[in-house]
PDB file of C-alpha atoms in Angstrom:
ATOM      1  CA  UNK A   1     160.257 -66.095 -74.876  1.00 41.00           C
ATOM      2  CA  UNK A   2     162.588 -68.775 -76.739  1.00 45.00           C
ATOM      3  CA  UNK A   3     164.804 -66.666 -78.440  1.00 43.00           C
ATOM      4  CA  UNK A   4     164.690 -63.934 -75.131  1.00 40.00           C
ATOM      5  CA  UNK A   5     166.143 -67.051 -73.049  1.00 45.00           C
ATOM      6  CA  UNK A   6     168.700 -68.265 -75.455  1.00 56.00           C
ATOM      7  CA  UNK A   7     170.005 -65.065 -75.923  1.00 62.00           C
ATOM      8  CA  UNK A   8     170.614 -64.658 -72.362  1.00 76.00           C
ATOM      9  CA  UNK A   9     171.429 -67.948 -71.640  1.00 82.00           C
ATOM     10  CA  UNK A  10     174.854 -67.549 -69.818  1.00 82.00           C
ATOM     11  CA  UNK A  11     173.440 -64.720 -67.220  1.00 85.00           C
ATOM     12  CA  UNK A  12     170.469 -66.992 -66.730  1.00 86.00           C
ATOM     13  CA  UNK A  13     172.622 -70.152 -66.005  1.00 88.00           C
ATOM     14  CA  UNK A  14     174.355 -68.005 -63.650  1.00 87.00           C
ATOM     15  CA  UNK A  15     171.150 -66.756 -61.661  1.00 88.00           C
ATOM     16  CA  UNK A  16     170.330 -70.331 -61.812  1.00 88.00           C
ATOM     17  CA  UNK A  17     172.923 -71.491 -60.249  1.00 88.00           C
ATOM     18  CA  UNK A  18     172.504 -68.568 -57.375  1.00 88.00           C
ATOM     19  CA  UNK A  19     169.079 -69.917 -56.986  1.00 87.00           C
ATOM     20  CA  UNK A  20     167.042 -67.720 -59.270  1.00 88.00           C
ATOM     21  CA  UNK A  21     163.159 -68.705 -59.655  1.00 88.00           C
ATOM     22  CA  UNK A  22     162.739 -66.423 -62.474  1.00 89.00           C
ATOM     23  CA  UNK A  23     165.718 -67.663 -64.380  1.00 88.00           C
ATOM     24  CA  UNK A  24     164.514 -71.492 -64.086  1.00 90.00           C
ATOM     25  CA  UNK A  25     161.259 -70.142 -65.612  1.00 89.00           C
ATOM     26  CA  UNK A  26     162.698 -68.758 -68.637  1.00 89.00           C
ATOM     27  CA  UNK A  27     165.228 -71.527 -69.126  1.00 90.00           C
ATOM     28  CA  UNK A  28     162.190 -73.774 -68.242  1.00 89.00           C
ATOM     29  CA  UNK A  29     159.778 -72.183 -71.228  1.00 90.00           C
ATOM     30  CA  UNK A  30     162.539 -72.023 -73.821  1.00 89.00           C
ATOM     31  CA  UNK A  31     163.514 -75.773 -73.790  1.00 91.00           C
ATOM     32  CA  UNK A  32     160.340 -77.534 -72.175  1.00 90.00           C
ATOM     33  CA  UNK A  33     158.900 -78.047 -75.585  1.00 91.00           C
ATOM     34  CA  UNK A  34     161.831 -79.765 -76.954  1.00 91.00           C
ATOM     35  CA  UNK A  35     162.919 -81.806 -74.427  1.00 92.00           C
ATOM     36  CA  UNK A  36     159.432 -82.864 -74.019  1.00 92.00           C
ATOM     37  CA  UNK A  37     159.219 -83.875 -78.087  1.00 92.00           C
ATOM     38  CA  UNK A  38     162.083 -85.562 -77.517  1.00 89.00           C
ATOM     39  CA  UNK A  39     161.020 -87.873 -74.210  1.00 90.00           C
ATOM     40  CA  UNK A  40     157.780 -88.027 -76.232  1.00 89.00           C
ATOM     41  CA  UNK A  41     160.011 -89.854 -79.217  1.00 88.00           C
ATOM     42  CA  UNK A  42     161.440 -92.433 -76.708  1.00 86.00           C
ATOM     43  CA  UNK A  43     158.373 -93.568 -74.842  1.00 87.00           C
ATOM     44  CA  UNK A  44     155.110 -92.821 -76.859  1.00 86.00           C
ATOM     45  CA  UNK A  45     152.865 -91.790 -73.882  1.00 86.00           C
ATOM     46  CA  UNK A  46     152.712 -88.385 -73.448  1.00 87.00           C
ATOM     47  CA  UNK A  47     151.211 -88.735 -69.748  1.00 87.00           C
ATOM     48  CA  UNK A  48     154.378 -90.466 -68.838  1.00 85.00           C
ATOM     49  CA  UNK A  49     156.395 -88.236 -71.341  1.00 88.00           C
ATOM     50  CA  UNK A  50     155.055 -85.389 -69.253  1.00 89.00           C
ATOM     51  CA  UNK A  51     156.041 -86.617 -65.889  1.00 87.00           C
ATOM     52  CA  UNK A  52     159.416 -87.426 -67.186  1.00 89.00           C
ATOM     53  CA  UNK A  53     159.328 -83.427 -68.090  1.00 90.00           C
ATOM     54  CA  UNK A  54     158.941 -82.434 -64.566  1.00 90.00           C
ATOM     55  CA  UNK A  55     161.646 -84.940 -63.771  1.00 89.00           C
ATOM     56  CA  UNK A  56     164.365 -83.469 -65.524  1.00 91.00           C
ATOM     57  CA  UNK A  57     163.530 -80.331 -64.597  1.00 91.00           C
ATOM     58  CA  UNK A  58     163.103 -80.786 -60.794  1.00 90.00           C
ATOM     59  CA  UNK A  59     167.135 -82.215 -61.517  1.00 87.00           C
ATOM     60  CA  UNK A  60     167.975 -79.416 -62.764  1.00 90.00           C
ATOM     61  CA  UNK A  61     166.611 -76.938 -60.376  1.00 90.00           C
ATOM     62  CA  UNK A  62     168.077 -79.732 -57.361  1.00 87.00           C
ATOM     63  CA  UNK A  63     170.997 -79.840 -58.810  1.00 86.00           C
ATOM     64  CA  UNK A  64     171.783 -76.044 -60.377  1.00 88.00           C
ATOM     65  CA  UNK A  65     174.318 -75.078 -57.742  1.00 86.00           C
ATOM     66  CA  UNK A  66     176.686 -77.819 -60.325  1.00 85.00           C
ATOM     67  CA  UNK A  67     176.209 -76.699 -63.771  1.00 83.00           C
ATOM     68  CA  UNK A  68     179.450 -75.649 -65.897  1.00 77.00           C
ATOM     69  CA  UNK A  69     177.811 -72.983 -67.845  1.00 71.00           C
ATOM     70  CA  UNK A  70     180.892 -73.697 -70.138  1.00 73.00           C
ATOM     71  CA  UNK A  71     179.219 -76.777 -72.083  1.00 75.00           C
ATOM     72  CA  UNK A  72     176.489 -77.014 -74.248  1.00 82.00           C
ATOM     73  CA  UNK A  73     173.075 -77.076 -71.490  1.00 87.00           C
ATOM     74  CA  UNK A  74     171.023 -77.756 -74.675  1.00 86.00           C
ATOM     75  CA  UNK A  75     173.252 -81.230 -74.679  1.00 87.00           C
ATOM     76  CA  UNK A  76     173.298 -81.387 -70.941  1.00 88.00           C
ATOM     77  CA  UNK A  77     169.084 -81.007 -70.938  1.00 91.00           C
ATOM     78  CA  UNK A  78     169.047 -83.976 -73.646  1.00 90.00           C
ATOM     79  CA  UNK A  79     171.802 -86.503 -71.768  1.00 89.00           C
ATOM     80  CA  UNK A  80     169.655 -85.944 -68.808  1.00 89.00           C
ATOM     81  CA  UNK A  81     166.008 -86.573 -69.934  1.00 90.00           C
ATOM     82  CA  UNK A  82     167.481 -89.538 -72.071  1.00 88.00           C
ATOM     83  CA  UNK A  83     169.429 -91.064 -68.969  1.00 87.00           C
ATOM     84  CA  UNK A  84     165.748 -91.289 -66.833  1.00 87.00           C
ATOM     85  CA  UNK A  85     164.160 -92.968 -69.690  1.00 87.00           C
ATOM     86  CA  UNK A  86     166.704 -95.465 -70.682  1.00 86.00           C
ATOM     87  CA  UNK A  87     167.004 -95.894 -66.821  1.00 83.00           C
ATOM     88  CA  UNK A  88     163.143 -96.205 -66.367  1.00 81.00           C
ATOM     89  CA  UNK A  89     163.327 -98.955 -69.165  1.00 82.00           C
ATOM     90  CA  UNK A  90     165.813-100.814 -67.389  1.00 79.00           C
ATOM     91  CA  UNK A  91     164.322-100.916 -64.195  1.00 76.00           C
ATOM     92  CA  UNK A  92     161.102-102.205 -66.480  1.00 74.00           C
ATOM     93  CA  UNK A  93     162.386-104.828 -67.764  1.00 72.00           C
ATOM     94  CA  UNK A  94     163.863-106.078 -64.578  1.00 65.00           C
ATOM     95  CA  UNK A  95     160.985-105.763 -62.903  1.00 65.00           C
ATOM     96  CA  UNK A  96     159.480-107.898 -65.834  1.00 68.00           C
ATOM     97  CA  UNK A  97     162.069-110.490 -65.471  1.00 63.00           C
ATOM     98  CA  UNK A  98     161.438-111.265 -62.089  1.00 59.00           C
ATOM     99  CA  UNK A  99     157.649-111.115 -61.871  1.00 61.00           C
ATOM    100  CA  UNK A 100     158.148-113.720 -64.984  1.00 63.00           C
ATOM    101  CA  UNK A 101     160.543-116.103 -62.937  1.00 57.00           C
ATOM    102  CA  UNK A 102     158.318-115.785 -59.970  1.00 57.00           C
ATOM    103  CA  UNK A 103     155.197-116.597 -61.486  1.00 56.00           C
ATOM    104  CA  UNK A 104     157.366-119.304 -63.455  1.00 59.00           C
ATOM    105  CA  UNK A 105     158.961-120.742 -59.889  1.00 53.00           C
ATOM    106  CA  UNK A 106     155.876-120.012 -57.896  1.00 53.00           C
ATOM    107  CA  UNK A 107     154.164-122.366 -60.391  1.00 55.00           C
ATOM    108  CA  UNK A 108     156.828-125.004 -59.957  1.00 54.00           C
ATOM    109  CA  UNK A 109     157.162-125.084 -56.308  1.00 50.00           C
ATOM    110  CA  UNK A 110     153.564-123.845 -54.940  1.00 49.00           C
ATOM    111  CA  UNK A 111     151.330-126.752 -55.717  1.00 52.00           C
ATOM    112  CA  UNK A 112     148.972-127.045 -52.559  1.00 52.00           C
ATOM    113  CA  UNK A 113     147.943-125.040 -49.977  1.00 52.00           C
ATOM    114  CA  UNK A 114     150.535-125.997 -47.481  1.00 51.00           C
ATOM    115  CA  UNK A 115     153.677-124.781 -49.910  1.00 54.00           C
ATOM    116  CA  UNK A 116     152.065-121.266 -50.345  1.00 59.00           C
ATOM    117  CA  UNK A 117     152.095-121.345 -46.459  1.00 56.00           C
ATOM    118  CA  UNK A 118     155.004-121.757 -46.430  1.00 57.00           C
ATOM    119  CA  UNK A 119     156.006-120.015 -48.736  1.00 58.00           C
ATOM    120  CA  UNK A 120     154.287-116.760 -47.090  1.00 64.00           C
ATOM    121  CA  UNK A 121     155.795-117.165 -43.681  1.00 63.00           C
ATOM    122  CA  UNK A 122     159.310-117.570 -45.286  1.00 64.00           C
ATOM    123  CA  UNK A 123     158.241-114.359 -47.256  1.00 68.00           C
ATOM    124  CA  UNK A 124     158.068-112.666 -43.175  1.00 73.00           C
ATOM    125  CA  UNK A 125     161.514-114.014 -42.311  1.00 70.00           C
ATOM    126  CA  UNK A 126     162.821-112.445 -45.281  1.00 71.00           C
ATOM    127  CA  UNK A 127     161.401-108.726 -44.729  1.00 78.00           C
ATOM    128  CA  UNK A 128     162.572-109.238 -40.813  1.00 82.00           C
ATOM    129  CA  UNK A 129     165.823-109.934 -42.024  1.00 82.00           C
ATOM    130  CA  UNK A 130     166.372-107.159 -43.806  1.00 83.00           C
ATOM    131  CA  UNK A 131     164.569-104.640 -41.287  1.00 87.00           C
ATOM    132  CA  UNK A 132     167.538-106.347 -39.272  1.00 88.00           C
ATOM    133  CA  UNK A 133     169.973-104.599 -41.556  1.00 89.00           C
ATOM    134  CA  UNK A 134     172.043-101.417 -40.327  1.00 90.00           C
ATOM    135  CA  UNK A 135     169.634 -98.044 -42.146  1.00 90.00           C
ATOM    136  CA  UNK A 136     172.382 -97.578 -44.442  1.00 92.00           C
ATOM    137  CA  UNK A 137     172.837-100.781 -45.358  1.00 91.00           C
ATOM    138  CA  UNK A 138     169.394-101.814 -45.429  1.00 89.00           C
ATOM    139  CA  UNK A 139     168.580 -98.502 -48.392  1.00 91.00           C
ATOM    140  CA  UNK A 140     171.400 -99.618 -50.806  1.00 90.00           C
ATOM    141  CA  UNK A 141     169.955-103.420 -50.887  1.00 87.00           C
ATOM    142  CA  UNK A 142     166.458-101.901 -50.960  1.00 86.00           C
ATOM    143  CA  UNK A 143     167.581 -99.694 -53.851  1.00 88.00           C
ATOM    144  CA  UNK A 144     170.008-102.001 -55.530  1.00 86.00           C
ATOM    145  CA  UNK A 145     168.589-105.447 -54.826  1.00 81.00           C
ATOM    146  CA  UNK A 146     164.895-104.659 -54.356  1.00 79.00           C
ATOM    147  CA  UNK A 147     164.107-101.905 -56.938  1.00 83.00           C
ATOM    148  CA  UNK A 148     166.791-102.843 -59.744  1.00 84.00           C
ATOM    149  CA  UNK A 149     169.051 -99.821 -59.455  1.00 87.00           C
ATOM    150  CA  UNK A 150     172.522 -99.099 -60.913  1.00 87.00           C
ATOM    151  CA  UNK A 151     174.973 -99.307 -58.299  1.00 85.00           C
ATOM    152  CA  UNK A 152     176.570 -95.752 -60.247  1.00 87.00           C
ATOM    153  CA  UNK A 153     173.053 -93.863 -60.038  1.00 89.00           C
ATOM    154  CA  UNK A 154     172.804 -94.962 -56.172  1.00 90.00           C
ATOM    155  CA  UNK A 155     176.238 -93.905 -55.657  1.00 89.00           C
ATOM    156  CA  UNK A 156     175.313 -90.441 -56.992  1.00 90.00           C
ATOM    157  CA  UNK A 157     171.921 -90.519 -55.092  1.00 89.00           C
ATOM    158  CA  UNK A 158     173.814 -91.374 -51.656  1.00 91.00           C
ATOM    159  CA  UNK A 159     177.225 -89.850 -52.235  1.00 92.00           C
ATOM    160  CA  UNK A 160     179.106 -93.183 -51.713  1.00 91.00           C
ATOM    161  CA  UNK A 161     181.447 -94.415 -53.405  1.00 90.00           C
ATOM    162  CA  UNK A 162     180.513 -97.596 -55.864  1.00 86.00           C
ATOM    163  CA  UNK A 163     183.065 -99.884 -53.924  1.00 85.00           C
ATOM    164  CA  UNK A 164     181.074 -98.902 -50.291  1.00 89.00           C
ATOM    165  CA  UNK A 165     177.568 -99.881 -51.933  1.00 89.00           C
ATOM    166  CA  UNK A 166     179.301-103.252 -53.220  1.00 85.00           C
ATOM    167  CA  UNK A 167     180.374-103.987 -49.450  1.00 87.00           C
ATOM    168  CA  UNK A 168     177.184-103.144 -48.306  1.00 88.00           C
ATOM    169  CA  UNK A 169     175.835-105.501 -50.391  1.00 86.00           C
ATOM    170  CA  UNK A 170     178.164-108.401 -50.227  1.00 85.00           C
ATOM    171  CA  UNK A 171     178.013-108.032 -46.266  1.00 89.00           C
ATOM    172  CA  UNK A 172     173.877-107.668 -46.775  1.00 86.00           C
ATOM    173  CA  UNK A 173     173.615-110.609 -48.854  1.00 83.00           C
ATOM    174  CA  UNK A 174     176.206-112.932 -46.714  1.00 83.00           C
ATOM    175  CA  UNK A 175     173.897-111.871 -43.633  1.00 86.00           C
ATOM    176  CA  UNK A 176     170.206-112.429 -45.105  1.00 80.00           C
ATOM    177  CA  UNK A 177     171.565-115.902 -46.363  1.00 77.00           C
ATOM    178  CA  UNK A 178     172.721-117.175 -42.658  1.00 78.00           C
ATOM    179  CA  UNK A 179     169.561-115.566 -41.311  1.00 75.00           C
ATOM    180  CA  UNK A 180     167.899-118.314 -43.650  1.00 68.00           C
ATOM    181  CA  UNK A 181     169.876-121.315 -43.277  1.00 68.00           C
ATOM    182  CA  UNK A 182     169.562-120.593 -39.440  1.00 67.00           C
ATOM    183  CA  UNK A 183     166.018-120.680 -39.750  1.00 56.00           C
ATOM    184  CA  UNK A 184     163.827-123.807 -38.813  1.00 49.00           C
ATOM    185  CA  UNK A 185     160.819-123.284 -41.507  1.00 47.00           C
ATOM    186  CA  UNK A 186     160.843-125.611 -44.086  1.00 46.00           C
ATOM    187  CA  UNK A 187     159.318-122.484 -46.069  1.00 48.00           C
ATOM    188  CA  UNK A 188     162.827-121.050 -45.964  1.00 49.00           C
ATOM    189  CA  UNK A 189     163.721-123.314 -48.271  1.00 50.00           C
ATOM    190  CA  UNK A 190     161.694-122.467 -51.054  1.00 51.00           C
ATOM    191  CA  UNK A 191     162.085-119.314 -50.215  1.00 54.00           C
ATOM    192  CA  UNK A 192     166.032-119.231 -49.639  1.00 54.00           C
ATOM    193  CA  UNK A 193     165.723-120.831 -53.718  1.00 52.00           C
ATOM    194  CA  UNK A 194     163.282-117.914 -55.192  1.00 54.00           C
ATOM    195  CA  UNK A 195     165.648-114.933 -53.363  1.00 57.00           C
ATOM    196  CA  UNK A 196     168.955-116.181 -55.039  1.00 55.00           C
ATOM    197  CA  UNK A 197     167.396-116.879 -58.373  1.00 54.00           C
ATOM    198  CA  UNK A 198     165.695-113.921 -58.436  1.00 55.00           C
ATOM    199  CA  UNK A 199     168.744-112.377 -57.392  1.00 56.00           C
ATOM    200  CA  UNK A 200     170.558-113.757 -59.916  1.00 53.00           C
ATOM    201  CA  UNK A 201     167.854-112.378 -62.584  1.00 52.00           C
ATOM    202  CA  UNK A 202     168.722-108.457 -61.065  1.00 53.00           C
ATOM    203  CA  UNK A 203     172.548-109.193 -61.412  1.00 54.00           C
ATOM    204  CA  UNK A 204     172.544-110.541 -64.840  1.00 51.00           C
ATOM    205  CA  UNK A 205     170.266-107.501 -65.839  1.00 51.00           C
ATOM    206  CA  UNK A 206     172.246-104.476 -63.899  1.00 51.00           C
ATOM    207  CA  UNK A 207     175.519-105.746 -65.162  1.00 49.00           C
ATOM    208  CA  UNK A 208     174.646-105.290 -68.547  1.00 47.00           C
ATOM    209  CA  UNK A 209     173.572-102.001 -67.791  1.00 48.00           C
ATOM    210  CA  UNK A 210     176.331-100.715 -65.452  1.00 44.00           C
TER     211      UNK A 210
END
């Protein structure tokens, strides 16, 4: 079946791209194997090595209409199996560094009962804030902000520009901050301090990684 699908690789890339089942299959069981071995290389768990499989392939099937049959797809297959890991990583380790600073601050600032009171009811104020948000808006701080993604891979998720997501978050951030120094809870405080330093954790990390 490999060397069948090779062989015929430009006709199948072309039924692919017409939104041919049979041609994903092929193309599916003559790299599969290889692009699994090689997910397999950069993570070491070959549940999540699987999953990441089925990733790039559901890509490729969503996004088949786009494919220039005139580069290499082997290469193409590779960049984009590679790209989820290293992007899985990243969002990882962010995810890491904040859980770390939080446990680290929560430490520092929750020391009795009436702190992590606090503390939870300025945690409410924060998620009504940004339900407050316009939907738009409110999805590229979730995505950005909350989960730790690129501002490039959200602009090709939403198809919007880079500089739109940045206003969107400049205008989301400049709102959730006067939402908090408007609001009479002395929890907003110590929350107000855990949201920008946490904030400031995310930033560091995605603009190493932009």
């Amino acid at each position: 079946m490999k060397g069948v699908a090779l062989e015929q690789e430009p006709e199948l890339l072309k039924q692919l791209t017409q939104g041919s089942s049979e041609a994903f299959t092929k193309i599916y069981n003559a790299y599969s194997q290889r692009i699994y071995a090689n997910i397999l290389h950069l993570v070491k768990d070959p549940d999540l090595a699987q999953e990441f499989l089925q990733d790039v392939f559901m890509r490729l099937w969503e996004n088949r209409a786009t494919i220039d049959s005139n580069l290499s797809f082997q290469s193409y297959l590779f960049r984009t199996s590679s790209n989820l890991v290293y992007d899985y990583m990243r969002r990882e380790k962010v995810k890491t560094q904040v859980q770390n600073y939080l446990i680290h601050v929560g430490t520092e600032l929750h020391t009795d009962q009436e702190d992590e009171l606090a503390y939870k009811q300025s945690k409410v104020i924060l998620d009504t804030t940004i339900s407050k948000l316009p939907p738009m808006r409110r999805q590229v701080y979730q995505l950005c902000k909350i989960e730790g993604i690129s501002y490039k891979e959200v602009s090709e998720q939403l198809n919007i520009s880079t500089s739109t997501i940045n206003d969107h978050i400049v205008k989301a951030t400049k709102f959730i901050k006067e939402e908090f120094m408007s609001a009479d809870n002395s929890g907003a405080v110590i929350a107000t301090i855990i949201l920008w330093r946490c904030l400031y954790v995310i930033w560091i990390a995605l603009l190493f990684n932009y």
